Amino acid sequence: MHRADRPPSRRAFLDVTGVTVAAGLVAGCSPDSARPDRPTPATAATPAPVPATGRYQAGITLPRTAQRNLLALVADLGPAVAPGPLLAELGETVRALTTGSAPRLLGLPPGDLTVTVGVGPRLVRMAGPALPGAADLPRFSRERIATRARGGDLLLQICADDPLLLPVAAAALLDRAGDRVRERWRQSARRGTDVPVAEGLTAPRNLLGFIDGIVGPHTTAEQERDLWLAGPPSVAGGTLAVLRRMELDLTRFAALSIAEQEAVFGRRRASGVPLSGGTAASGPQLGAKTPDGRYLIPVDAHVRRANPTVVGVGHMLRRSYSTDEPPGLLFISFQNELRTFTATLSRMDASDALLPFTTTTASATFLILPGFGRRRPLGSPLFG
């Protein structure tokens, strides 16, 4: 591997982080801001903490409105590394970080920091080849994925409203793992503005200007049906995650008229309402037609091609974030069957008006481990 292709070492990453924080401190103490006659700006309230322990891991349905910033880090375990002890140690570090008792937080309040840990198919197969999460993702069209950006043994999904917490938490977790892991890739991303779509439910806009993630298992009953794994006991309370990093052709999409953009998605850009009418939370009426017999929602519109009822699968809980350089989307979905994702994308591959504006550059699936606590270390039901 060429030197330029190697992921940064932990020491190099910490050095860069330290310079960045120092630069931020200097900028914050500029002469104008330090003048005693200037009014003191209001301090934003620290978000409420999110418990790391419990039946399920945090960072999926908790907090209910996803934090504004995310760092996804994918790594491999060394060939002789036992997953059980490593995961237990990572769980201890997660608990210390989220409660504010970790010295590695460098004095930052943890706020709504969450760390969600998943293991890749290779590790799941070590525990049981027939377990949920043991299957790799197949390849799809419109992919341009380097070898190190496909798959992986370990996922650390770190989320917080405060972006400074993300690299600090990542450095603490990697330091705890030591030489037992080798980083594959990482991606920082952020959420767009949240838009109300139903009572108690919001969804963010993506870089294409549309509301993203309206449909999903939002109620407890829907989540028990489509999100959480019910068994076997070693994975009960976990779920399956899919990560797909995509570049978006913003220039070509922006050249379309608003009507053409809405035809791609099958929804109104401003409100998220399906082209068949109703509200943003309404199910699209796929059979609705104009008086001259044309479908109100085009046959290749995204909401039609990805509709779970038409595909014959359950709902995904999508928790996607937008990326800056290059502009794109870090698609993240959680579901209790991998087929929910693979069957949906296979149908989209055949004819979905949105896909030609995307190129996938990273792809992986992980078993998100069940929740943990002091008497039940992270990963112990699977690797204990």
XYZ file of N, CA and C in Angstrom, residues 3 38 65 93 95 99-100 129 152 228-229 235 281 337 366 370:
48
model
N 2.174 4.997 0.734
C 2.110 5.767 1.980
C 0.878 6.661 2.019
N -17.829 44.831 25.378
C -18.731 44.094 24.490
C -19.641 43.202 25.321
N -34.636 12.721 18.253
C -34.136 13.530 17.146
C -32.622 13.373 17.109
N -15.283 2.214 28.024
C -14.873 3.545 27.576
C -16.075 4.368 27.139
N -19.113 4.122 28.263
C -19.827 4.541 29.472
C -19.111 5.715 30.149
N -20.751 9.585 30.388
C -21.058 10.103 31.724
C -20.142 11.248 32.126
N -19.146 11.534 31.303
C -18.236 12.635 31.598
C -17.117 12.278 32.550
N -22.185 -19.023 12.090
C -22.364 -18.686 10.671
C -23.807 -18.440 10.257
N -15.634 -4.474 6.726
C -14.942 -4.074 7.947
C -15.427 -4.891 9.132
N -35.699 -4.129 15.738
C -34.897 -4.859 16.708
C -34.921 -6.358 16.439
N -33.772 -6.991 16.658
C -33.685 -8.448 16.555
C -34.308 -9.078 17.790
N -28.131 -12.210 20.176
C -28.229 -10.963 19.411
C -29.519 -10.198 19.719
N -46.423 12.878 6.130
C -46.403 11.549 6.734
C -47.358 10.582 6.057
N -33.673 -7.309 9.269
C -33.362 -8.255 8.201
C -32.531 -7.534 7.154
N -23.154 -4.114 9.445
C -22.701 -4.490 10.775
C -23.881 -4.964 11.611
N -26.384 -5.917 20.998
C -27.426 -5.592 21.980
C -26.908 -4.616 23.030
